Amino acid sequence: MLNVTNVIKNSYLVTTICALSPILIPSVGLFILVKVMKTFQKEHETLETLSVYEKRPGQAQRFLARVNKNFRWPTSMPEYIRRGTFMDITDNDDEEFGLEVGLNYLFFYNALDNGEFAEHKNEWVTVHKQRAVQYGQMYDDDSLSYILEVMPGAVQLPVDQTKLPRNPPAKMVTVQRVNNGNDYKVRVRVRRPSDGSIVLLPYDFYDVQYNNKLYSCVVDTGAPQTILPYYIRRTLGGKWGWSTHYKIAEGYGAPAVQYSACRMFDVSIGDNNNWTKWVQAKITVWENEPGDQVEYALVGNDVTDQLAYIQYMSREIHLNSWILEMNLDLLHFRILVVKLTY
C-alpha cells in the first residue's frame, strides 16, 4: 500500500534540496540530489520489463544473463537503440560479435549519462571493448570499414545525439499489379565482391530461421536505398562490410531497426529467365525479425538508377556502333567508286 506520509516527506526533501542546492557546495548538492532522485527510479530491469523487446521466449532471460544482474537501461539511450542493443546481446548467430557491439553501446550511453563526454560535445566517440579509444569526427565509410576490421564490434557515436545516423525514408511506390498480381516482383541476387559469394532471393522469400517471415521482393521507385531481409547479412557474414550503427526505419517499415553496409555489394535483379548486369550499392537490411508492418524487400533507386544508366549507355553504344558501321560502309562505297572511276 502507498505510504502517503513517506511520499510527502520525500517530496518535501527533494523540494528543499532543489531550493538549497545553489548555496551548497555544488558537487555535494548534486550528489545528494541524484541520490534522492534515484529512490524514485526503478531499481533494475526484470524479465517482465524486458519482455517488450522479446521476439522469442527466453530472450529476456538470455539478455540478463549476459549483462550485470542489476541492469538498468541508460536514461539517454533512444528506444530504437535499446531494441538494437537487446537484439545484438541476445543474438545467437554470432554471439561473441553481437555481445561486443551491444556492450559497447551500453558503455557509451552510461558514460554519456555520467557526463564523461562533457569536453567532447561536438565529437564522435569510438568505443571498443567497453573503453573510449578515440574522439574525433564521424568516420566515412572507408574509415569505418577499416576500423571494424582492426577493432571488430567497435561502435562510433556522437556525443550530440541529434547527429545520430539516419537512413532516408522509404515510400512504397510499386507499379500497378497486372495479370496474376506478380508482375511487379523481381528476383534479387547479392554478391560479396571480396570472395564472390552470392545470395539469391526469389520473388517471395520465406526466412525459415525466423518463423517463415515472408518478404516479397519488389522494385520500389519510392525507396532511395535498397532494403533487403537480414538473411542477406546473415548468409554473407555479419561482420564484413557492415556498419555497427543502428538506424530506425522512417517511412515504410517504421519503426523497424535497419543495418547499413559500409562497403559496396554487387546487386542484380531478374525474372525467371534473365538477370541484369551487376551494379554496386551500399545496401541496407531490416532487423532479423521486423514486425508485420514489413512485408517487402525493396530494390531502391540506388540500384535501378544505375541499371537505367547502363541500359541507356548500352543503347548509346549500340547506336554509335551502328553509325560507325554505316560510316565505314559509306567509306568503302566511296573508295569503290573512286577505283571504278579511275
CSV table of C-alpha atoms in Angstrom, one decimal, residues 142 191-194 240-241 261-266 279-283 306:
chain,number,residue,atom,x,y,z
A,142,ASP,CA,36.1,3.6,-45.9
A,191,ARG,CA,27.3,-10.8,-54.3
A,192,ARG,CA,30.1,-10.0,-51.9
A,193,PRO,CA,33.0,-8.7,-54.1
A,194,SER,CA,35.7,-9.9,-51.8
A,240,TRP,CA,32.4,-7.9,-43.3
A,241,GLY,CA,31.3,-4.7,-44.8
A,261,ALA,CA,26.6,-1.6,-45.4
A,262,CYS,CA,29.8,0.4,-45.2
A,263,ARG,CA,31.2,-1.4,-48.2
A,264,MET,CA,29.8,-1.9,-51.7
A,265,PHE,CA,28.0,-5.1,-52.6
A,266,ASP,CA,27.1,-6.2,-56.1
A,279,VAL,CA,25.8,-2.9,-60.1
A,280,GLN,CA,27.3,-1.8,-56.9
A,281,ALA,CA,25.3,-0.5,-53.9
A,282,LYS,CA,25.7,0.0,-50.2
A,283,ILE,CA,22.6,-1.9,-49.3
A,306,GLN,CA,22.3,2.5,-62.3
